[in-house]
mmCIF file of C-alpha atoms in Angstrom:
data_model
loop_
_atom_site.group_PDB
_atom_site.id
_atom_site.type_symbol
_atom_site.label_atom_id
_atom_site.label_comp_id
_atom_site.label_asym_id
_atom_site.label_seq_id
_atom_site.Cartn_x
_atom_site.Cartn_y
_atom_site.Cartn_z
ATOM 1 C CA UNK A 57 81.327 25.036 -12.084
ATOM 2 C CA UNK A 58 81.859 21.350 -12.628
ATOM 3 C CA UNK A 59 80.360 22.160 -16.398
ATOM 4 C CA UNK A 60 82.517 24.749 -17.045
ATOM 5 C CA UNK A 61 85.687 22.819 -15.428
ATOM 6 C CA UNK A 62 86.928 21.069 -18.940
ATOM 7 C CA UNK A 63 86.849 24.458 -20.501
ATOM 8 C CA UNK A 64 88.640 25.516 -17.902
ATOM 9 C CA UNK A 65 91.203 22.399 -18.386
ATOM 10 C CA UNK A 66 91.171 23.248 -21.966
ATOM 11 C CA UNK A 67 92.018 26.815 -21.609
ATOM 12 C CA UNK A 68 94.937 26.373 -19.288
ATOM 13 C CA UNK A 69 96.399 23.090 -21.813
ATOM 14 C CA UNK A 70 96.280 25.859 -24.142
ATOM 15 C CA UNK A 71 97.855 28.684 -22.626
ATOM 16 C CA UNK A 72 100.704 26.182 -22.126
ATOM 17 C CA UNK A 73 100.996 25.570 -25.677
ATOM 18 C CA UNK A 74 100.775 29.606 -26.415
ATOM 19 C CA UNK A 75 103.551 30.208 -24.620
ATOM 20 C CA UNK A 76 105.728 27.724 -25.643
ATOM 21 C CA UNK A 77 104.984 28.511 -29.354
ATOM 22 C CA UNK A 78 105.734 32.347 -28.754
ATOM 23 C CA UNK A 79 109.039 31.136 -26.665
ATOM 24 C CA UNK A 80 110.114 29.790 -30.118
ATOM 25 C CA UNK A 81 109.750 32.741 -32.278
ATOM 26 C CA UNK A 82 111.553 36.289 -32.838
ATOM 27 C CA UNK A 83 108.315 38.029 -33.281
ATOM 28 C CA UNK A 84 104.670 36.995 -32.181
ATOM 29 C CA UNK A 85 101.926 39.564 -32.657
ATOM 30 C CA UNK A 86 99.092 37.155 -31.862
ATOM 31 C CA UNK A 87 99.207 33.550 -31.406
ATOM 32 C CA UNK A 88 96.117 31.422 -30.252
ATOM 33 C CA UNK A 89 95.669 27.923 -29.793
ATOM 34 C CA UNK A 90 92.744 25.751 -29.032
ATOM 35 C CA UNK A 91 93.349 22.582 -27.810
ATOM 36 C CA UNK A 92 89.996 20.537 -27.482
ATOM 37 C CA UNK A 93 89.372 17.063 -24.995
ATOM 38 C CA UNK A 94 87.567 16.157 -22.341
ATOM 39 C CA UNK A 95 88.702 14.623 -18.744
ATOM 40 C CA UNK A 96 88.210 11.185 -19.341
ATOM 41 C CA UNK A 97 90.203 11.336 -22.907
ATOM 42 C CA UNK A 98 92.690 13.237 -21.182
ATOM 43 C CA UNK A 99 93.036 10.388 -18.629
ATOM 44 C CA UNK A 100 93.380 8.331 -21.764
ATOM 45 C CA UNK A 101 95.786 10.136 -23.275
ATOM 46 C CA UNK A 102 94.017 11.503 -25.962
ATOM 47 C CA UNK A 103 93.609 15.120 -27.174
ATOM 48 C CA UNK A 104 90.547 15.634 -29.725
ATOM 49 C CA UNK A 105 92.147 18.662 -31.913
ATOM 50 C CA UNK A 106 94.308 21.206 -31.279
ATOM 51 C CA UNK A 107 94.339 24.054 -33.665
ATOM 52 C CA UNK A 108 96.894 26.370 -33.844
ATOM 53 C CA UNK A 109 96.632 30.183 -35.263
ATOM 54 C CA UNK A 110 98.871 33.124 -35.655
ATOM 55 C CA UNK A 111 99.597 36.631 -37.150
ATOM 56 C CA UNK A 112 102.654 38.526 -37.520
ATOM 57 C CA UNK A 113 105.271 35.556 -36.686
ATOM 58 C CA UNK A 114 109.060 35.576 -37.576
ATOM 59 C CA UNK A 115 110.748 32.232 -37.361
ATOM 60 C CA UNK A 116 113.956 33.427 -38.927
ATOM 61 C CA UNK A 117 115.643 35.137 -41.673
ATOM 62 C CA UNK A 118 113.564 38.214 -41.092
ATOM 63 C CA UNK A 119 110.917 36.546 -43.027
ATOM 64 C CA UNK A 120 107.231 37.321 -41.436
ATOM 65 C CA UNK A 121 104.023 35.109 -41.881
ATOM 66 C CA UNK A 122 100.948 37.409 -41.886
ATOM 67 C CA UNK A 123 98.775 34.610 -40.631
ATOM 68 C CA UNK A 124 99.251 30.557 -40.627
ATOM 69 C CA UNK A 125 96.585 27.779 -38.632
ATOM 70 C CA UNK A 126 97.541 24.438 -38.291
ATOM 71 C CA UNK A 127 94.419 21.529 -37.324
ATOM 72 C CA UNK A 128 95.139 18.565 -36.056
ATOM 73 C CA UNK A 129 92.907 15.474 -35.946
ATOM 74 C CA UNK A 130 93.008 13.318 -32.726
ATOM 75 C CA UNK A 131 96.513 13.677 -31.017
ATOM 76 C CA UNK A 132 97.741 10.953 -28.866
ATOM 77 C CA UNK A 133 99.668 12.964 -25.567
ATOM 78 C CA UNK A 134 101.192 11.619 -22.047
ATOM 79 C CA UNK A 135 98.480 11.702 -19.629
ATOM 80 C CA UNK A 136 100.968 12.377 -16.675
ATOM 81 C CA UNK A 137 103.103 15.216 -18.598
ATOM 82 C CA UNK A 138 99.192 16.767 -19.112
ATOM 83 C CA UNK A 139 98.286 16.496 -15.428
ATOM 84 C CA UNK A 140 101.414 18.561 -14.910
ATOM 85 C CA UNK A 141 100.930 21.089 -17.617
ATOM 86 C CA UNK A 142 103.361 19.547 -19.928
ATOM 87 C CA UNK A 143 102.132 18.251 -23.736
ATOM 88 C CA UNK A 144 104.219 15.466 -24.822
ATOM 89 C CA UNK A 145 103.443 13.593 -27.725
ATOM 90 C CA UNK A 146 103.634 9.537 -27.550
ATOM 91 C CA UNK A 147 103.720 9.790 -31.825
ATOM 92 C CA UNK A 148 104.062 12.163 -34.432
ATOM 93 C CA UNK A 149 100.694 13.613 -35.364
ATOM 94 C CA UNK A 150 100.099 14.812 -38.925
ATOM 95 C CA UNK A 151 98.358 17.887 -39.228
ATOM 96 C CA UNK A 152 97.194 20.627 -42.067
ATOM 97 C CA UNK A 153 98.741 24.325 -42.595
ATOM 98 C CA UNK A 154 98.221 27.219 -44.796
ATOM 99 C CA UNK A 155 100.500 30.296 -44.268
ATOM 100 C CA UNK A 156 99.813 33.848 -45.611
ATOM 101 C CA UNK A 157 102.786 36.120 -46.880
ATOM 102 C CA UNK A 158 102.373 39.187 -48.399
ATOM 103 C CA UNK A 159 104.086 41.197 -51.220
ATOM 104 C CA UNK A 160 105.022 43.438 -48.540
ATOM 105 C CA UNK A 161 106.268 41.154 -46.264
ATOM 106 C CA UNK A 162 108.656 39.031 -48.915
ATOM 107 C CA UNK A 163 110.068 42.641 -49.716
ATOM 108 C CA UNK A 164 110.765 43.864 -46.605
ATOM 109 C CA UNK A 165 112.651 40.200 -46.126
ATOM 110 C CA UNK A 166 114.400 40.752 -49.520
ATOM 111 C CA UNK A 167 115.865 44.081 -48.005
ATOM 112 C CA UNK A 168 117.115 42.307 -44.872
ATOM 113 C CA UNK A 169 120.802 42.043 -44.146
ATOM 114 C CA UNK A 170 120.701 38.263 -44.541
ATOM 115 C CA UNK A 171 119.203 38.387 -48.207
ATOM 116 C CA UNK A 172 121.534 41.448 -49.086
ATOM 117 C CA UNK A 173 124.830 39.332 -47.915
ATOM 118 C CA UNK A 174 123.304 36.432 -50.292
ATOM 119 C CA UNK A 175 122.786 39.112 -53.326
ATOM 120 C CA UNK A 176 126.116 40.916 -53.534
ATOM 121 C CA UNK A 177 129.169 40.003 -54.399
ATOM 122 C CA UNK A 178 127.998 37.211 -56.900
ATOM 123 C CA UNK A 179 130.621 35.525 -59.807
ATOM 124 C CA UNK A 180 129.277 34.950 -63.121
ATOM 125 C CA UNK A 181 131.217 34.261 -66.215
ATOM 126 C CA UNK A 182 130.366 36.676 -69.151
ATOM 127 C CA UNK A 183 131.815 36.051 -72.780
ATOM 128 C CA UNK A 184 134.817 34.243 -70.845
ATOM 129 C CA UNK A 185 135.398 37.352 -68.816
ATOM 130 C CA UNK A 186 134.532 37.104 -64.931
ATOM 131 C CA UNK A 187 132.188 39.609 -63.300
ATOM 132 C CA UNK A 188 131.288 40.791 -60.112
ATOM 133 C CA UNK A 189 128.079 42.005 -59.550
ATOM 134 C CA UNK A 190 125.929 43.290 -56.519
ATOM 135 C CA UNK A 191 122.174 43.494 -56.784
ATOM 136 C CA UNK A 192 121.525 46.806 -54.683
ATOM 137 C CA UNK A 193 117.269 46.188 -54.567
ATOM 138 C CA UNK A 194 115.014 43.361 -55.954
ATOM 139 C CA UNK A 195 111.277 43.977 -55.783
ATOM 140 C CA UNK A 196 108.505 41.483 -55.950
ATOM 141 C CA UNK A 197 105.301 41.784 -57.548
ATOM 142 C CA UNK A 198 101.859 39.532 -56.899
ATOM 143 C CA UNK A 199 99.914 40.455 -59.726
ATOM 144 C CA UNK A 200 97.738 37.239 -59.367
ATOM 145 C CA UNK A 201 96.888 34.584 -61.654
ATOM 146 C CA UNK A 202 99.941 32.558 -59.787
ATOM 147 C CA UNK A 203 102.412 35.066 -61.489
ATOM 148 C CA UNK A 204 105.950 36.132 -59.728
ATOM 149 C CA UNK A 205 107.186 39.743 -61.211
ATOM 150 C CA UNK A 206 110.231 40.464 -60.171
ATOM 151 C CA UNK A 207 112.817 43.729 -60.807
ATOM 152 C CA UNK A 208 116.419 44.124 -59.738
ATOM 153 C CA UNK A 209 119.118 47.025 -59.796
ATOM 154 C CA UNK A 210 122.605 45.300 -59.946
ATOM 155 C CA UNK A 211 125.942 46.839 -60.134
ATOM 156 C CA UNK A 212 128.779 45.365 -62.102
ATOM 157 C CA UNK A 213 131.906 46.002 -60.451
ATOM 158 C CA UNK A 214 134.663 46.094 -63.589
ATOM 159 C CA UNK A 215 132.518 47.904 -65.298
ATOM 160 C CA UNK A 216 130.806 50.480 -62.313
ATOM 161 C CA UNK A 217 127.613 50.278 -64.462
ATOM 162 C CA UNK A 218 124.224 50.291 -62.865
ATOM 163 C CA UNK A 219 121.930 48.082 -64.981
ATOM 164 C CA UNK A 220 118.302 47.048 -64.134
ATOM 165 C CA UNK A 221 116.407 44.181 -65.073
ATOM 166 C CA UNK A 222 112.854 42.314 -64.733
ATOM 167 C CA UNK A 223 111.036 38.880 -65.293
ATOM 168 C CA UNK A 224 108.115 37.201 -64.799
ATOM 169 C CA UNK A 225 107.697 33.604 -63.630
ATOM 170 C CA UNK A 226 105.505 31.207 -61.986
ATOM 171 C CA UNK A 227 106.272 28.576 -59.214
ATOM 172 C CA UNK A 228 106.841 25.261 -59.667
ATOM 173 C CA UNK A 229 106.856 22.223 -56.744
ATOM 174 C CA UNK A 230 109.545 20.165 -56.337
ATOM 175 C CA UNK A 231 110.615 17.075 -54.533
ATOM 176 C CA UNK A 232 107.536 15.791 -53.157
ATOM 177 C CA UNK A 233 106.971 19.028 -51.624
ATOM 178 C CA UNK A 234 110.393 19.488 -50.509
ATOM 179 C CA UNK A 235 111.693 22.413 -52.530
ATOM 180 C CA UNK A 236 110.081 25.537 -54.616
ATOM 181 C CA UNK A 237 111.463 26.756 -57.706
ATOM 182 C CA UNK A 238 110.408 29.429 -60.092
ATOM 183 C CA UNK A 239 110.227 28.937 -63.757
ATOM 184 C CA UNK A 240 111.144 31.997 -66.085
ATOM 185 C CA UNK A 241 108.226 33.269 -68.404
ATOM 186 C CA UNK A 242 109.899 36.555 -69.942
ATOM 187 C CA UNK A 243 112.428 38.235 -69.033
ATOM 188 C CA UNK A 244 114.569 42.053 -70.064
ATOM 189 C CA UNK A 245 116.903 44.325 -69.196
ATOM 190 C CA UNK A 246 120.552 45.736 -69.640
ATOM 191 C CA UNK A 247 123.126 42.772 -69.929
ATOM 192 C CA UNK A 248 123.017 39.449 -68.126
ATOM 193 C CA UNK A 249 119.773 39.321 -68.226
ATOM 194 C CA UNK A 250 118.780 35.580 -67.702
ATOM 195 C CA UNK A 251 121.611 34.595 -65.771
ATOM 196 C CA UNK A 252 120.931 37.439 -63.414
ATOM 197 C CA UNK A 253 117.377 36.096 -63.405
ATOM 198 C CA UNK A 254 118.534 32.587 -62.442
ATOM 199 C CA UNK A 255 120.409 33.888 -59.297
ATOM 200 C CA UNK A 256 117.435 36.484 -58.279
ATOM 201 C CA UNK A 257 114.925 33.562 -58.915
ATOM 202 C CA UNK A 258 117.079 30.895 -56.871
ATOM 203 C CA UNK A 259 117.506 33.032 -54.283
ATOM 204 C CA UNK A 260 113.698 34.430 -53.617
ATOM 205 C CA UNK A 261 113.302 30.261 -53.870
ATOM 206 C CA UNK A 262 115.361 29.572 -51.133
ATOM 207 C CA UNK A 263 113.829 32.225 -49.087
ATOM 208 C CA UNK A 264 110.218 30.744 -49.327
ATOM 209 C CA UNK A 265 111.631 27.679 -48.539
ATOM 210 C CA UNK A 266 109.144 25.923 -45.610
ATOM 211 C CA UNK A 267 112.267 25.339 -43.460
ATOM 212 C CA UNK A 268 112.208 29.001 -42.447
ATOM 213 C CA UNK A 269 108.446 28.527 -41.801
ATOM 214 C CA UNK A 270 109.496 25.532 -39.497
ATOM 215 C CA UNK A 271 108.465 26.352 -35.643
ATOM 216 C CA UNK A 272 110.668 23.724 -33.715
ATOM 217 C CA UNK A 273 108.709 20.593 -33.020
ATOM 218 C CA UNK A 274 106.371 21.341 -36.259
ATOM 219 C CA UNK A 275 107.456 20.561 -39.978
ATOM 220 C CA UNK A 276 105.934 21.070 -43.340
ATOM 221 C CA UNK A 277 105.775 19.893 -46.779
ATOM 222 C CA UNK A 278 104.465 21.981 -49.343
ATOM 223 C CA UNK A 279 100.920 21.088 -51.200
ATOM 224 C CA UNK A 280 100.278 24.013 -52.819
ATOM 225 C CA UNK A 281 101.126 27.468 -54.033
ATOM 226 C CA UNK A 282 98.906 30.167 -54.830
ATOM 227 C CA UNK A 283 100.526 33.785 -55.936
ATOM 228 C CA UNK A 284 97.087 35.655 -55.240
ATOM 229 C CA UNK A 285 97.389 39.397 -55.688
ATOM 230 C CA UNK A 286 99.705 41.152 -52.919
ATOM 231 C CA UNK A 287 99.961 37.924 -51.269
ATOM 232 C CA UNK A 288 101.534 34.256 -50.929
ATOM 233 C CA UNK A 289 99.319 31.466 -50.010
ATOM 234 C CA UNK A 290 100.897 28.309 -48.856
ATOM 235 C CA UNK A 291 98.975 25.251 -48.307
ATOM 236 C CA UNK A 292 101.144 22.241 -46.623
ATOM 237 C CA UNK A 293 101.123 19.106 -44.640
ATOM 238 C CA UNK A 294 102.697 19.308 -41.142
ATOM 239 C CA UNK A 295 103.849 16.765 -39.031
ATOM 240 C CA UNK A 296 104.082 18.023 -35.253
ATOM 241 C CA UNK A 297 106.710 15.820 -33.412
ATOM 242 C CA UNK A 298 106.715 17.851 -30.414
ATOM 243 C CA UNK A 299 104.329 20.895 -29.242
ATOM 244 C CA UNK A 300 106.465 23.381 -28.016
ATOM 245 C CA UNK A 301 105.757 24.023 -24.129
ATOM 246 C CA UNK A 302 106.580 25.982 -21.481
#
């Protein structure tokens, strides 16, 4: 028993943790953590790792992460707030986190009420006339080889003419990891093409922003991109301020 009992300790610092996470979150369809110490770090104040794990989460947005893990080194805790079942950090920890999204997932988001508010309804200026136009469906495609395809059906209002387009681009990091951005590699259609490209292209940027990936508490920066077929693979630093808790 007296073996087993910082497993045990483990387990239930864990649970905690588990909880709190899924408390945070629209969606959980699996969420595991494993929080690693011992009793006499733990009387110190000191947690050895924790590494966080998860499939099917929605932060917000609609937007679902197939998978993500986040592994900390050493984290520095109140002793007390542990006794009780409580993590509290005593100072930011920095961690590592790579989060899955797939083709299907990112389209399924696309379709969402939020994204279709921020696709309709959008001014542009063509040949010093002003336009409406509504993009009905975007698509994306993850052929691989860190290529974005992407295909729209707009409407333009003045006109009533259903037009389609399609580009391909690749994504670019910006701002020390702050912001994504896709640049254009070809592009064709009916009318408008490029500037309708812009808007699509900004848009499916600020979706895959990491501030919708943000669980509260936990923060990223982005590393790396990889646009592998059917899926998204982010790689990112994360800096945990505060592990969510019961």
């Amino acid at each position: 028993m007296g073996a087993n009992s910082p497993d045990l300790g483990n387990q239930a610092l864990s649970k905690v943790v588990e909880i709190g996470i899924a408390s945070q979150l629209d969606v959980v369809e699996e969420i595991d953590v494993d929080l690693r110490t011992n009793p006499g770090n733990l009387i110190q104040g000191k947690v050895d790792s924790i590494e966080i794990s998860g499939k099917g989460l929605v932060v917000k947005q609609d937007l679902r992460m197939d998978s993500i893990q986040i592994n900390t080194d050493r984290v520095s805790i109140d002793p007390i707030g542990a006794l009780l079942g409580n993590i509290e950090l005593t100072q930011p920890t920095d961690a590592e986190a790579r989060i899955v999204l797939t083709e299907a997932d990112i389209n399924r988001a696309f379709a969402s009420n939020y994204m279709q508010g921020k696709l309709r309804g959008l001014k542009m200026d063509v040949d010093g006339q002003p336009v409406t136009i509504d993009i009905q469906e975007a698509n994306l495609d993850l052929p691989g080889q860190n290529k974005f395809i992407i295909a729209a059906t707009f409407l333009m209002r003045e006109s009533n003419e259903i037009k389609k387009m399609s580009a391909t681009a690749i994504p670019q990091i910006h701002d020390d990891g702050e912001r994504i951005s896709l640049e254009i590699l070809a592009a064709e259609g009916q009318g408008l093409t490029l500037k309708l490209v812009m808007v699509i292209l900004e848009q499916l940027a600020a979706l895959l922003d990491l501030r919708n990936f943000n669980i509260p508490g936990i923060s990223l920066k982005l590393r790396q991109l990889e646009a592998q077929a059917g899926k998204l693979v982010i790689h990112a630093n994360s800096q945990i301020e505060k592990v969510p808790s019961m």
